[in-house]
Amino acid sequence: MRIAVVVFPGSNCDHDAYHAFKHVLGVETVFVWHKEADLRGADAVVLPGGFSYGDYLRAGAIASRSPVMDEVSRFAGKGGPVIGICNGFQILCEAGLLPGALMRNRGLRFICRDVFLRCETSGTAFTSRLSNGDVIRLHVAHGEGNYFATPETIVRLEAEQRIVFRYCDPTGRLDPEWNFNGSLEAIAGVLNEGRNVLGMMPHPERMAEAILGGTDGIAVLGSLLDYLESLPLKGGKRGEVAREAAGAAQKGAEGTKGASGREAGGRCKAV
Amino acid sequence: MEETMKAKVTVSPRRGVRDPQGRAVLGSLHALGFPEVVDVRVGRFIELIIEPKGEGGPDEVEARRRQEQRLDEMCRRLLANTLIEDYRFETEP
């Protein structure tokens, strides 16, 4: 199993993600420079946080047009799991791999603190270790995390259970006070249609060890590993199989208009 | 025809999209004693210097139409995020 962490000029959570996967979770992890057009046989891709290209033009805008993103799109199109964290989420939205946009925080301030998230959709490739309603504490550090999408998109995300996390209070109650950046519907993380691409503003990789303040991030990163583990190993090439399996599941989900989701994928139950 | 051309692109938040920067500037203008200002939208101004490609041939109208088409494409693909922003551009020789 191999995780690729993409590095853009200005990425600054790339090493955090590398550390969490490689040293905390013990998985082979490689860096991929944004000018490379090869994901090095990875089974999952991480777009890390940071300020790619100094957030020039719009956060994530220029990185989303980097050479590596063509390859990430292809990988995601085949069902390969991709997680974009913070700036990675912004890049995925700008690349059109996720719906919506991340705008300036409601109060215009850069906010760096711990927040609480409620799991809204368990059983995805990124939340199998969580149940709906579970509350986790993660860290945020962003100036542009105010999620926006058209009303039609929000309705659709809701109907297809693609809202994965919402900002909440420590008890799991939705409260505008705790939706610190003003995101629509308190959305902190969303899935793509194929359910294999997740974007989230909070940082699971920064909450992967008790010594760094908490371990709730493992619920997300560990779920991804469980998902990869669960894929059938065919001919010793797990990556290819991962993409095929997820691709098939995606097709299945399209056929049933998302009603039964990706049961074909074997793992995801609560779609 | 062979000289460079200047394109001025203005990108602004779409109507209906919250613009917290605009709200902050509005508040500040009010504080400075300009209550007549009722709304502010803060956008972005981008200037492009463009070298016309020689292939246009003698048909200047057609060359111009193509150039505007390309400018529009630049706006849609990079300069503006059309989900949250509107854009407009003008060219000058």
Coordinates of C-alpha atoms in Angstrom, one line a residue:
Chain A
M1 CA 0.0 0.0 0.0
R2 CA 1.4 3.4 -1.0
I3 CA 0.2 6.9 -0.2
A4 CA 1.3 9.8 -2.4
V5 CA 1.5 13.3 -0.9
V6 CA 1.5 15.9 -3.6
V7 CA 3.8 18.9 -2.9
F8 CA 3.1 22.2 -4.5
P9 CA 5.3 25.3 -4.1
G10 CA 3.9 26.7 -0.8
S11 CA 2.5 23.5 0.6
N12 CA 3.2 23.4 4.3
C13 CA 1.4 20.4 5.7
D14 CA 3.0 18.0 3.3
H15 CA 5.4 16.8 5.9
D16 CA 2.7 16.5 8.6
A17 CA 0.7 14.3 6.2
Y18 CA 3.8 12.3 5.4
H19 CA 4.6 11.9 9.1
A20 CA 1.1 10.8 10.0
F21 CA 0.8 8.2 7.3
K22 CA 4.4 6.9 7.4
H23 CA 5.5 7.1 11.0
V24 CA 2.2 7.0 12.9
L25 CA 0.2 4.6 10.7
G26 CA 3.2 2.8 9.3
V27 CA 2.3 3.0 5.6
E28 CA 4.7 3.5 2.7
T29 CA 4.4 7.2 1.8
V30 CA 6.0 9.1 -1.0
F31 CA 6.1 12.8 -2.0
V32 CA 5.1 13.7 -5.6
W33 CA 6.3 17.1 -6.9
H34 CA 3.5 19.0 -8.6
K35 CA 5.4 19.1 -11.9
E36 CA 5.5 15.4 -12.1
A37 CA 2.9 13.6 -14.2
D38 CA 3.2 10.3 -12.4
L39 CA 1.6 9.3 -9.0
R40 CA 4.3 6.6 -8.5
G41 CA 1.8 3.8 -8.3
A42 CA 0.0 5.3 -5.3
D43 CA -3.2 3.7 -3.9
A44 CA -4.4 7.0 -2.5
V45 CA -3.5 10.6 -3.0
V46 CA -3.3 13.4 -0.4
L47 CA -3.4 17.0 -1.4
P48 CA -2.0 18.7 1.7
G49 CA -2.6 22.0 3.3
G50 CA -0.6 25.2 2.8
F51 CA -0.6 28.2 0.6
S52 CA 0.2 26.9 -2.8
Y53 CA 1.5 29.7 -5.0
G54 CA 1.0 32.1 -2.1
D55 CA -2.8 31.8 -2.6
Y56 CA -2.3 34.2 -5.5
L57 CA -5.4 34.9 -7.6
R58 CA -7.6 32.6 -5.4
A59 CA -6.6 30.0 -2.9
G60 CA -5.8 26.8 -4.8
A61 CA -6.5 28.3 -8.2
I62 CA -3.0 28.1 -9.7
A63 CA -2.2 24.8 -8.1
S64 CA -5.3 23.3 -9.5
R65 CA -3.9 23.9 -13.0
S66 CA -0.5 22.2 -12.2
P67 CA 0.6 19.3 -14.3
V68 CA 0.1 16.7 -11.5
M69 CA -3.6 17.6 -11.3
D70 CA -4.3 16.0 -14.7
E71 CA -3.0 12.8 -13.3
V72 CA -4.9 13.3 -10.0
S73 CA -8.1 13.8 -12.1
R74 CA -7.4 10.7 -14.0
F75 CA -6.7 8.7 -10.8
A76 CA -9.9 10.1 -9.2
G77 CA -11.9 9.4 -12.4
K78 CA -10.9 5.7 -12.1
G79 CA -12.2 5.6 -8.5
G80 CA -8.8 6.1 -6.7
P81 CA -9.3 7.7 -3.3
V82 CA -8.1 11.3 -3.0
I83 CA -8.2 13.4 0.2
G84 CA -7.7 17.2 0.0
I85 CA -7.1 18.9 3.3
C86 CA -7.4 22.6 3.8
N87 CA -5.6 24.1 0.8
G88 CA -6.0 20.6 -0.8
F89 CA -9.8 21.1 -0.4
Q90 CA -9.5 24.5 -2.1
I91 CA -7.5 23.0 -4.9
L92 CA -10.0 20.2 -5.5
C93 CA -12.9 22.7 -5.7
E94 CA -10.9 24.9 -8.1
A95 CA -10.0 21.8 -10.2
G96 CA -13.7 21.0 -10.5
L97 CA -13.2 17.6 -8.7
L98 CA -15.5 18.8 -5.9
P99 CA -18.5 21.1 -6.1
G100 CA -18.5 24.6 -4.5
A101 CA -15.9 27.1 -3.5
L102 CA -14.1 28.2 -0.4
M103 CA -14.5 31.9 0.2
R104 CA -13.0 34.3 2.7
N105 CA -14.0 33.5 6.3
R106 CA -17.1 35.3 7.6
G107 CA -15.1 37.5 10.0
L108 CA -12.3 38.1 7.5
R109 CA -9.8 36.6 9.9
F110 CA -7.4 33.8 9.5
I111 CA -8.5 31.3 12.2
C112 CA -6.2 28.9 13.8
R113 CA -7.7 26.7 16.6
D114 CA -9.3 23.4 17.5
V115 CA -12.8 22.8 16.2
F116 CA -15.4 20.1 16.6
L117 CA -16.8 18.2 13.7
R118 CA -19.9 16.0 13.5
C119 CA -19.7 13.0 11.2
E120 CA -22.7 13.2 8.9
T121 CA -22.0 10.3 6.6
S122 CA -20.2 7.3 8.1
G123 CA -19.1 4.3 6.2
T124 CA -17.4 6.2 3.4
A125 CA -13.8 5.4 2.4
F126 CA -12.8 8.1 4.8
T127 CA -15.3 7.6 7.7
S128 CA -15.7 3.8 8.2
R129 CA -14.3 4.2 11.7
L130 CA -17.0 6.7 12.6
S131 CA -20.7 6.6 13.2
N132 CA -23.1 9.2 12.2
G133 CA -23.3 11.8 15.0
D134 CA -19.8 11.1 16.3
V135 CA -18.0 14.2 17.3
I136 CA -14.2 14.6 16.6
R137 CA -11.9 17.4 17.6
L138 CA -9.5 18.5 14.8
H139 CA -7.4 21.6 14.1
V140 CA -8.1 24.3 11.6
A141 CA -5.9 27.0 10.2
H142 CA -7.3 28.9 7.3
G143 CA -8.4 32.3 6.1
E144 CA -10.6 31.0 3.3
G145 CA -12.7 28.1 4.5
N146 CA -16.2 29.5 4.1
Y147 CA -17.9 26.9 2.0
F148 CA -20.2 28.1 -0.7
A149 CA -22.3 26.3 -3.3
T150 CA -25.5 27.1 -5.1
P151 CA -28.7 26.1 -3.4
E152 CA -29.3 23.4 -5.9
T153 CA -25.9 21.9 -5.2
I154 CA -26.5 22.0 -1.4
V155 CA -29.8 20.2 -1.9
R156 CA -28.1 17.6 -4.0
L157 CA -25.2 17.1 -1.6
E158 CA -27.7 16.6 1.2
A159 CA -29.8 14.2 -0.7
E160 CA -26.9 12.1 -1.8
Q161 CA -25.3 12.1 1.6
R162 CA -22.2 13.8 0.4
I163 CA -21.8 16.2 3.3
V164 CA -19.3 14.3 5.4
F165 CA -18.6 16.7 8.3
R166 CA -20.3 19.7 9.8
Y167 CA -18.9 22.2 12.3
C168 CA -20.6 21.7 15.6
D169 CA -20.3 22.4 19.3
P170 CA -18.4 20.0 21.6
T171 CA -21.6 18.0 22.2
G172 CA -22.4 17.7 18.5
R173 CA -25.1 20.4 18.4
L174 CA -25.1 22.6 15.3
D175 CA -24.6 26.2 16.5
P176 CA -23.8 29.2 14.3
E177 CA -21.3 30.3 17.0
W178 CA -19.3 27.1 16.3
N179 CA -19.5 27.5 12.5
F180 CA -16.6 29.9 12.9
N181 CA -16.0 30.6 9.2
G182 CA -19.6 31.0 8.1
S183 CA -19.7 28.0 5.8
L184 CA -23.1 27.3 4.2
E185 CA -24.9 24.6 6.2
A186 CA -21.8 24.5 8.5
I187 CA -20.2 22.3 5.9
A188 CA -16.6 21.2 6.8
G189 CA -16.1 18.4 4.3
V190 CA -17.8 17.0 1.2
L191 CA -17.5 14.1 -1.2
N192 CA -17.6 14.0 -5.0
E193 CA -20.2 12.1 -6.9
G194 CA -18.1 9.0 -7.0
R195 CA -17.6 9.2 -3.2
N196 CA -13.8 8.6 -3.6
V197 CA -12.7 12.2 -3.4
L198 CA -13.0 14.0 0.0
G199 CA -12.2 17.6 0.7
M200 CA -12.2 19.0 4.2
M201 CA -10.9 22.2 5.8
P202 CA -9.8 20.7 9.2
H203 CA -6.6 18.9 9.5
P204 CA -6.8 15.2 10.5
E205 CA -3.0 14.8 10.0
R206 CA -2.4 17.3 12.8
M207 CA -4.4 15.2 15.3
A208 CA -2.7 11.9 14.8
E209 CA -0.7 11.7 18.0
A210 CA -1.5 12.4 21.6
I211 CA 1.7 14.4 22.0
L212 CA 0.5 16.8 19.3
G213 CA -2.8 17.4 21.0
G214 CA -5.1 14.6 20.0
T215 CA -5.6 11.4 18.0
D216 CA -9.1 12.0 16.5
G217 CA -7.5 12.5 13.1
I218 CA -6.7 8.8 13.0
A219 CA -10.4 8.2 12.6
V220 CA -10.2 9.7 9.1
L221 CA -6.7 8.6 8.0
G222 CA -7.2 5.1 9.5
S223 CA -10.6 4.8 7.7
L224 CA -8.8 5.4 4.4
L225 CA -6.3 2.7 5.2
D226 CA -9.0 0.3 6.2
Y227 CA -10.7 1.0 2.9
L228 CA -7.5 0.3 1.0
E229 CA -7.0 -2.9 3.0
S230 CA -10.5 -4.1 2.3
L231 CA -10.0 -4.0 -1.5
P232 CA -9.4 -7.4 -3.0
L233 CA -5.8 -8.1 -3.7
K234 CA -5.6 -9.3 -7.3
G235 CA -2.3 -10.3 -8.9
G236 CA -0.4 -8.5 -6.1
K237 CA -1.2 -5.1 -7.5
R238 CA -3.4 -3.5 -5.0
G239 CA -3.5 0.0 -6.6
E240 CA -4.9 -1.2 -9.9
V241 CA -7.5 -3.3 -8.1
A242 CA -8.4 -0.3 -5.9
R243 CA -9.1 1.8 -8.9
E244 CA -11.1 -0.9 -10.7
A245 CA -13.2 -1.8 -7.7
A246 CA -14.0 1.8 -6.9
G247 CA -14.6 2.5 -10.5
A248 CA -17.1 -0.3 -10.7
A249 CA -18.8 0.9 -7.6
Q250 CA -19.0 4.3 -9.0
K251 CA -20.7 3.0 -12.1
G252 CA -23.1 1.0 -9.9
A253 CA -24.0 4.1 -7.9
E254 CA -24.7 6.1 -11.1
G255 CA -27.0 3.3 -12.3
T256 CA -29.1 3.5 -9.1
K257 CA -29.0 7.3 -9.0
G258 CA -27.1 7.2 -5.7
A259 CA -30.0 5.4 -3.9
S260 CA -28.0 2.4 -2.8
G261 CA -24.7 4.1 -3.3
R262 CA -21.6 2.0 -3.6
E263 CA -22.5 -1.2 -1.9
A264 CA -20.7 -2.9 -4.8
G265 CA -17.6 -1.4 -3.3
G266 CA -18.1 -3.8 -0.3
R267 CA -17.1 -1.4 2.4
C268 CA -19.4 1.6 2.3
K269 CA -22.7 0.9 4.0
A270 CA -24.2 4.2 4.8
V271 CA -24.7 5.9 1.5
Chain B
M1 CA -1.6 44.8 -35.9
E2 CA 1.7 43.5 -34.7
E3 CA 1.9 45.7 -31.7
T4 CA 1.0 44.5 -28.3
M5 CA -2.5 45.0 -27.0
K6 CA -3.7 45.6 -23.4
A7 CA -6.6 43.8 -21.9
K8 CA -8.2 44.9 -18.7
V9 CA -10.1 42.3 -16.8
T10 CA -12.3 43.1 -13.8
V11 CA -13.4 40.3 -11.6
S12 CA -16.1 40.9 -9.0
P13 CA -18.1 38.8 -6.5
R14 CA -21.4 37.7 -8.1
R15 CA -24.6 39.2 -6.9
G16 CA -26.1 37.1 -4.1
V17 CA -22.7 35.9 -3.0
R18 CA -21.7 37.2 0.3
D19 CA -18.7 39.6 0.2
P20 CA -17.2 40.0 3.6
Q21 CA -14.5 42.2 2.3
G22 CA -17.1 44.5 0.8
R23 CA -19.0 44.6 4.1
A24 CA -15.9 45.5 6.0
V25 CA -15.0 48.3 3.6
L26 CA -18.6 49.5 3.8
G27 CA -18.4 49.6 7.6
S28 CA -15.2 51.5 7.5
L29 CA -16.5 54.1 5.0
H30 CA -19.5 54.7 7.3
A31 CA -17.2 55.1 10.2
L32 CA -15.3 57.8 8.2
G33 CA -18.5 59.7 7.6
F34 CA -19.7 58.5 4.2
P35 CA -23.1 57.2 5.1
E36 CA -24.3 57.7 1.5
V37 CA -22.5 54.5 0.5
V38 CA -25.0 51.7 0.7
D39 CA -23.1 48.7 -0.7
V40 CA -19.5 47.8 -1.5
R41 CA -18.2 44.9 -3.6
V42 CA -14.5 44.3 -3.6
G43 CA -13.1 42.5 -6.7
R44 CA -9.9 42.2 -8.5
F45 CA -8.3 44.0 -11.5
I46 CA -6.0 42.2 -13.9
E47 CA -4.1 43.8 -16.7
L48 CA -2.8 41.6 -19.5
I49 CA -0.3 42.6 -22.2
I50 CA -1.0 40.5 -25.3
E51 CA 1.1 39.9 -28.3
P52 CA -1.2 39.3 -31.3
K53 CA -0.4 36.1 -33.1
G54 CA 0.6 36.8 -36.7
E55 CA -1.7 34.2 -38.2
G56 CA -4.7 36.5 -38.1
G57 CA -4.1 37.7 -41.6
P58 CA -5.6 40.8 -43.1
D59 CA -9.0 40.3 -41.6
E60 CA -8.8 42.5 -38.5
V61 CA -12.4 42.0 -37.5
E62 CA -12.0 38.2 -37.4
A63 CA -8.6 38.5 -35.6
R64 CA -10.3 40.7 -32.9
R65 CA -13.2 38.3 -32.5
R66 CA -10.7 35.4 -32.0
Q67 CA -8.8 37.4 -29.5
E68 CA -11.9 38.2 -27.5
Q69 CA -12.8 34.6 -27.6
R70 CA -9.5 33.7 -26.1
L71 CA -9.7 36.3 -23.5
D72 CA -13.1 35.0 -22.5
E73 CA -11.6 31.5 -22.2
M74 CA -8.8 32.8 -20.0
C75 CA -11.4 34.4 -17.7
R76 CA -13.5 31.2 -17.5
R77 CA -10.6 28.8 -17.0
L78 CA -8.4 30.8 -14.6
L79 CA -8.9 34.4 -13.9
A80 CA -12.4 34.1 -12.4
N81 CA -14.2 31.4 -10.6
T82 CA -17.5 31.7 -12.3
L83 CA -19.3 30.0 -9.4
I84 CA -18.7 33.0 -7.2
E85 CA -17.4 35.7 -9.5
D86 CA -18.4 37.7 -12.5
Y87 CA -15.9 39.1 -15.0
R88 CA -15.7 41.5 -17.8
F89 CA -12.9 42.7 -19.9
E90 CA -12.0 45.5 -22.3
T91 CA -9.1 45.8 -24.7
E92 CA -7.2 48.8 -25.8
P93 CA -4.5 49.0 -28.5

